[in-house]
Amino acid sequence: MKNRKNVVRGACALTVAAGLIPGAAMAQDSGPKLTIGGTTYTKYLWGTQRDQGAMYNFTTVPGEGYGDNGIGTELELLLNAKISPQVEVNGRIHSRFNQNFWTNFGGFGGDPSKPCVAGDCGEFDPRSNQYIKLRGMSVTLRPGYLIDSALIGATDLGQFDPFVIGRVRYIDRDNAAAIMLQGSNFDRKLTWDAARISLPRLWAGPNFSTGAFHARDAAYGFQAKYTASELFDVGGIFQYANDQEINPEDTNLDDGRDLTPRYRNGVGGLKAGLHMGSWLDVRGAVYTSYSNADPILSPKSFGVGGYSAVLAGHHTDQTYMLNASLNDPLDVGLSFNFQLFSIGADYVAVMASRREADVLLTEGHDGSFAFPGPSNASYGIYKGNPTRIGYGGWTSEAQQVATINVDNDFTDFDEPMAETAIGWKGATANPVYTNGALELGGEYSFITYNSNWQAYGNDQQALGDSQYPGTELDSGVGHNFRTAYQPFQDKRTHLVALRAKYVVDVLKGIDVFGKFKYIHETDKRLNDPRFLPYAAGACPGGAVACDNSLVNEYSPGNSTSGLYRNPDVITNSQGDTGYEFKPFDNIADDDRQLDYTTFTAGAGYQFTDDLYVSASYSKFFADLLDGNTAFQAYNNHEMASGKHNKNQVLVKARYILSGVEFGLEGQYAFGTFRPDFGDGFVVQYADDTIAADHGVAVGSRGFVNRNKGWNSLEERNFDHMRVKAFMKAQF
């Protein structure tokens, strides 16, 4: 009897267990799941500049370092946890190259009293001690009612608009932290996004700062889009950024402390799209911006050539965009893209994309000549200012962004260069033709500028009291990538480009490609004699000293003589006497004219399913007049007037091995610069000090400019090699 009871009890227990097992399995399936993946990325840099400040070719951040030699490794762990169907957690744990060279041997040692460049700080600084940092942490909620989703934490802001709130890369693309809501109505015909984004204290305000009190600083954004039908949609976007400081006049702490605005920025935009089937697509947008910087809590002005992420003072302006695409309307393989654009000179959107979006159809300028001098040096006339990105520059055309807060930092030569398009207005036509293995693309762009003005557009104001940050100011072969303003401008740009690709039916198919590009650019700069620094006859010539009392005022108390002082009379080592540089006595002394031509031809071949190799040759000609010695590139830069002849040989390779990707880009750049700085001055010859400070030969020809920097008159020969290789393994 007892055994029978035990059998019955056991059978019941098995029956209950059998019923519970599926439920337990289901509970396990619906429970939290953690997925861990990642990437390891090893980069190899080799170059003849022999810089080892960091594992990047370029930065503008003081003290960060840059280099073209070294090996480093990054690790990125990707974490994803699905807690429930309504809750998801994402995060990244990431190390960074910076100065973490293999030669650091784990990051030990170092001297904390030294500047942290080339890994010298060892274990005492995260730039060289192989630190691991939390990035990209977010929680996404999908409650199933009222809203579609809510994100709390890191985001790349990619769902917004690069003219207003765009992707912002600061080392990483998802460093922005926000509370963001998304929703939809009417069967998703209406979609909307709302966000509170913490302002980046490191750059999002006047003088690249949001001030001392930053914890409450934020930008608020809202956008909505209504898709009426497949033919038409309309939308709007608004952003308001508020940078506040503690009110110094509130000394009563009993009731807390009041805040006062330091910087405010509002941007609004309306957008519409017309989509006529597959053959016609038209999109238009209009934006307006408001920018207001407190003159006490932030800089009142930036002088000539100052630095800031936004303007000083109070400004409003508009931006207009119209895009049209015709997709093979004649059914012959020929399509057309058109763009009309006008970006206001005073247009400010502090959260606009800094490099992650190309807002214009035009190729713009090339990255090959990115800084004023022929060698891509920043303030290169001074001792201790060598090239930054190297003579070869960046190897592709530029991206245009709608901000003066352009970010090319922590990039290598094989990445695209971003340039500011603030103030640009014009039109671009882009025909594209395809026929079997042949692809042809062309461009014509005409660009003039809303910043074409004299004395920053205000002839009652001193040049040194400018609310416009000129940054490096615009001189040299190309467009200085973060320069939107200069005190005098009368500029126009014509750009013609043709690109071709053809697959030759030989072996597995050889990719043959080529490109032609021509830029004609003029800038009269100062175009009214009343802005000349001195009255006519102040410098009579014939070794007679200039009369510096004959100051020319363009308005009461205002003159350009502070920027363009007269030369002294000197006698050189050869016994010649005259002016040390030409007096600025003619409005043509600062004229700029550029004829820029580049050709590229190359071929690529898929050797195996895993290996692709290409090689190309590029030729750059630049015939440039960029002012004479009276103008001297705003007194701070290497003069670039003359003939530039640059050659570039490029080899690229890509190899895939079972989930591991290898890449290589090698470049050999060589060429000459034959300077032509005009006349009206006495040639000087380098002494031992000048030769040692500037790397020129003793006795070589040149002249000393207003700020005692040296400009060489000798023909220069350039020769520059560099390689970047990488290994990327995902797991």
XYZ file of C-alpha atoms in Angstrom, residues 380-704:
325
model
C 54.209 78.831 -40.313
C 56.267 82.024 -40.464
C 57.113 81.659 -36.793
C 59.746 79.536 -35.160
C 58.446 76.217 -33.861
C 55.359 75.984 -36.094
C 55.933 73.009 -38.414
C 53.380 71.432 -40.725
C 50.336 69.868 -39.099
C 48.763 67.490 -41.599
C 51.840 67.406 -43.803
C 52.527 68.629 -47.315
C 50.075 66.079 -48.727
C 47.160 67.361 -46.634
C 44.017 65.235 -46.575
C 43.591 63.089 -49.670
C 40.013 63.868 -50.704
C 37.652 66.723 -51.406
C 36.094 68.590 -48.510
C 32.789 68.242 -46.697
C 30.851 71.439 -46.019
C 29.251 72.068 -42.633
C 26.944 74.875 -41.474
C 29.038 76.065 -38.539
C 32.294 77.864 -37.817
C 32.914 75.268 -35.105
C 34.483 72.852 -37.613
C 36.057 69.697 -36.231
C 38.923 67.980 -38.051
C 40.694 66.970 -34.857
C 41.986 63.437 -34.272
C 41.863 62.581 -37.972
C 44.323 60.923 -40.330
C 45.261 61.903 -43.862
C 42.933 59.290 -45.423
C 39.803 60.829 -43.872
C 37.758 63.642 -45.455
C 38.379 67.227 -44.391
C 35.469 69.366 -43.209
C 35.245 73.077 -44.053
C 32.843 75.764 -42.912
C 30.212 76.894 -45.406
C 28.944 79.782 -43.300
C 28.308 82.750 -45.591
C 28.255 80.691 -48.817
C 25.541 81.272 -51.411
C 25.227 80.038 -54.959
C 24.170 77.147 -57.147
C 25.419 73.673 -58.085
C 24.507 71.518 -61.068
C 25.475 67.847 -60.974
C 24.729 65.678 -64.044
C 25.268 61.912 -63.697
C 25.383 59.477 -66.619
C 25.495 55.678 -66.447
C 25.660 53.228 -69.322
C 26.605 49.666 -68.534
C 30.142 49.636 -67.165
C 30.563 53.410 -67.616
C 29.777 55.984 -64.921
C 30.249 59.727 -65.491
C 29.573 62.553 -63.062
C 30.099 66.266 -63.382
C 29.711 69.480 -61.433
C 29.529 73.181 -62.008
C 29.210 75.436 -58.991
C 29.115 79.178 -58.664
C 29.628 80.465 -55.153
C 29.573 83.997 -53.878
C 29.451 84.989 -50.235
C 27.125 86.709 -47.776
C 30.287 87.772 -45.954
C 31.448 89.934 -48.878
C 31.861 93.183 -47.006
C 34.253 95.958 -46.043
C 35.398 96.383 -42.413
C 33.200 93.460 -41.314
C 30.213 95.325 -42.781
C 30.446 98.229 -40.326
C 32.615 101.187 -41.320
C 31.931 102.899 -37.983
C 33.681 100.182 -35.998
C 37.351 99.470 -35.362
C 38.732 96.268 -36.883
C 39.938 95.179 -33.456
C 36.394 95.355 -32.113
C 34.987 92.622 -34.320
C 32.300 90.224 -33.154
C 33.388 87.791 -35.888
C 36.096 85.239 -35.017
C 38.420 85.120 -38.035
C 40.360 82.118 -36.718
C 43.312 81.608 -39.119
C 41.868 84.153 -41.616
C 41.550 83.220 -45.263
C 44.805 83.174 -47.197
C 46.762 80.493 -49.033
C 46.051 77.960 -51.759
C 42.819 76.487 -50.424
C 40.076 77.528 -48.053
C 41.224 77.586 -44.428
C 38.705 75.084 -43.161
C 37.326 76.965 -40.151
C 37.615 80.513 -41.496
C 34.319 82.134 -42.427
C 35.226 85.764 -41.808
C 37.898 88.245 -42.761
C 37.730 92.026 -42.350
C 37.651 92.727 -46.099
C 36.203 90.369 -48.684
C 34.905 90.558 -52.255
C 35.058 86.910 -53.264
C 33.672 84.617 -55.970
C 34.307 80.970 -56.777
C 33.743 78.937 -59.936
C 34.198 75.159 -59.713
C 34.107 72.594 -62.518
C 34.600 68.855 -61.932
C 34.317 65.678 -63.982
C 34.546 62.148 -62.570
C 34.627 58.917 -64.567
C 34.723 55.199 -63.812
C 34.775 52.292 -66.227
C 35.086 48.544 -65.686
C 37.344 47.031 -68.355
C 36.204 43.534 -69.250
C 39.599 41.899 -68.736
C 40.232 39.031 -66.304
C 37.808 39.651 -63.422
C 37.256 43.239 -64.494
C 39.650 46.152 -63.969
C 38.206 49.313 -62.420
C 39.607 52.360 -64.232
C 38.796 55.759 -62.756
C 39.747 59.380 -63.230
C 38.888 62.914 -62.219
C 39.403 66.477 -63.421
C 38.722 69.520 -61.276
C 39.210 73.222 -61.872
C 38.628 76.108 -59.459
C 38.803 79.762 -60.420
C 38.534 81.950 -57.352
C 38.964 85.704 -56.952
C 38.871 87.929 -53.907
C 39.554 91.651 -54.169
C 39.444 91.884 -50.361
C 39.905 95.617 -49.586
C 38.239 97.320 -52.571
C 37.775 100.949 -51.514
C 40.744 103.392 -51.246
C 39.299 104.985 -48.109
C 40.245 101.819 -46.218
C 43.941 102.078 -47.127
C 46.025 102.497 -43.958
C 47.873 105.692 -44.895
C 47.226 108.709 -47.072
C 48.699 108.889 -50.539
C 52.382 109.834 -50.497
C 53.039 108.583 -46.954
C 55.824 106.390 -48.373
C 57.449 108.426 -51.206
C 59.983 105.727 -52.149
C 63.645 106.225 -53.053
C 64.821 105.013 -49.634
C 62.923 107.875 -47.985
C 61.324 106.883 -44.677
C 57.534 106.707 -44.528
C 55.621 109.444 -42.759
C 53.616 107.444 -40.248
C 51.647 110.506 -39.170
C 49.644 110.463 -42.410
C 47.158 107.925 -41.062
C 44.101 107.395 -43.232
C 40.818 107.102 -41.294
C 37.900 105.337 -42.955
C 35.638 106.755 -40.235
C 36.379 109.013 -37.247
C 39.033 107.329 -35.117
C 39.178 104.152 -37.199
C 42.021 103.094 -39.481
C 43.562 99.941 -40.905
C 47.050 101.208 -39.999
C 47.016 99.071 -36.850
C 46.853 95.991 -39.064
C 49.034 97.232 -41.919
C 51.791 99.427 -40.489
C 54.336 101.021 -42.812
C 57.718 99.384 -43.461
C 61.056 100.649 -42.181
C 63.904 101.601 -44.478
C 66.656 98.974 -44.272
C 69.990 98.154 -45.883
C 70.524 94.472 -46.594
C 73.755 92.494 -46.413
C 74.394 93.235 -50.091
C 74.290 96.992 -49.504
C 70.865 97.550 -51.081
C 68.662 100.129 -49.320
C 64.886 100.371 -49.436
C 61.670 99.317 -47.739
C 61.686 96.037 -45.804
C 58.351 95.204 -47.452
C 56.062 97.033 -49.848
C 53.882 99.794 -48.337
C 50.146 99.053 -48.474
C 49.277 101.962 -50.775
C 47.134 100.303 -53.439
C 43.827 98.433 -53.142
C 45.331 95.740 -55.414
C 48.011 94.886 -52.826
C 45.752 92.308 -51.142
C 44.017 90.935 -54.255
C 43.679 87.174 -54.546
C 43.298 85.112 -57.717
C 43.543 81.337 -57.841
C 43.571 79.005 -60.822
C 43.579 75.506 -59.352
C 43.631 72.376 -61.486
C 43.876 68.765 -60.420
C 43.899 65.498 -62.394
C 43.588 61.968 -61.034
C 43.939 58.654 -62.878
C 43.951 55.203 -61.351
C 42.923 51.574 -61.496
C 41.804 48.900 -59.086
C 41.525 45.126 -59.223
C 39.845 42.438 -57.127
C 42.682 39.898 -57.006
C 40.712 37.429 -54.886
C 37.354 37.440 -53.122
C 39.209 38.810 -50.096
C 41.792 41.215 -51.596
C 41.227 44.477 -53.491
C 44.094 46.785 -54.484
C 44.032 50.151 -56.245
C 46.665 52.674 -57.292
C 46.252 56.253 -58.474
C 48.254 59.299 -59.477
C 47.101 62.879 -58.874
C 48.524 66.114 -60.196
C 47.794 69.489 -58.575
C 48.548 72.821 -60.241
C 47.855 76.072 -58.416
C 48.694 79.417 -59.961
C 48.074 81.802 -57.103
C 48.218 85.515 -56.447
C 47.485 85.939 -52.750
C 48.506 89.526 -52.167
C 52.029 90.888 -52.122
C 54.415 91.795 -49.309
C 52.191 94.738 -48.340
C 49.429 92.289 -47.427
C 51.721 89.372 -46.441
C 48.934 86.900 -45.608
C 47.621 88.899 -42.650
C 51.165 89.073 -41.173
C 50.834 85.668 -39.496
C 51.022 83.038 -42.220
C 53.377 81.712 -44.813
C 52.795 83.605 -48.025
C 51.632 81.293 -50.806
C 51.666 83.507 -53.910
C 53.355 81.791 -56.824
C 53.152 78.507 -58.696
C 52.458 75.228 -56.905
C 53.102 71.884 -58.585
C 52.212 68.891 -56.432
C 52.193 65.194 -57.355
C 50.606 62.415 -55.342
C 50.948 58.660 -55.742
C 48.422 56.679 -53.728
C 48.140 52.931 -53.096
C 45.178 51.382 -51.287
C 44.552 47.783 -50.275
C 41.777 45.948 -48.434
C 41.905 42.332 -47.264
C 39.243 40.331 -45.390
C 40.138 37.172 -43.498
C 37.287 35.399 -41.682
C 35.957 38.443 -39.831
C 39.241 40.354 -39.619
C 39.670 43.347 -41.918
C 43.053 44.712 -42.976
C 43.450 48.057 -44.715
C 46.358 50.061 -46.049
C 46.813 53.455 -47.636
C 50.258 54.623 -48.680
C 51.047 58.024 -50.149
C 54.035 59.657 -51.765
C 53.655 63.405 -52.304
C 56.289 65.496 -54.038
C 56.457 68.788 -55.882
C 57.647 72.364 -55.927
C 56.585 75.841 -54.887
C 57.977 78.779 -56.820
C 57.114 81.934 -54.848
C 56.254 85.288 -56.427
C 55.595 87.988 -53.862
C 55.766 91.019 -56.148
C 58.174 93.944 -55.852
C 58.562 97.251 -54.015
C 60.843 95.950 -51.245
C 64.474 95.071 -50.582
C 65.336 91.382 -50.596
C 66.903 90.193 -47.335
C 69.243 87.256 -46.791
C 68.974 84.731 -43.974
C 71.577 85.005 -41.231
C 72.547 82.198 -38.869
C 69.618 82.850 -36.517
C 66.974 82.939 -39.254
C 68.477 79.834 -40.834
C 68.360 77.923 -37.548
C 64.851 79.093 -36.603
C 63.206 78.436 -39.964
C 65.182 75.606 -41.522
C 66.465 77.611 -44.483
C 69.973 77.956 -45.859
C 72.259 80.729 -44.632
C 72.246 83.462 -47.267
C 68.953 82.350 -48.832
C 66.593 85.087 -50.000
C 63.466 86.214 -48.169
C 62.020 89.058 -46.133
C 61.002 89.717 -42.523
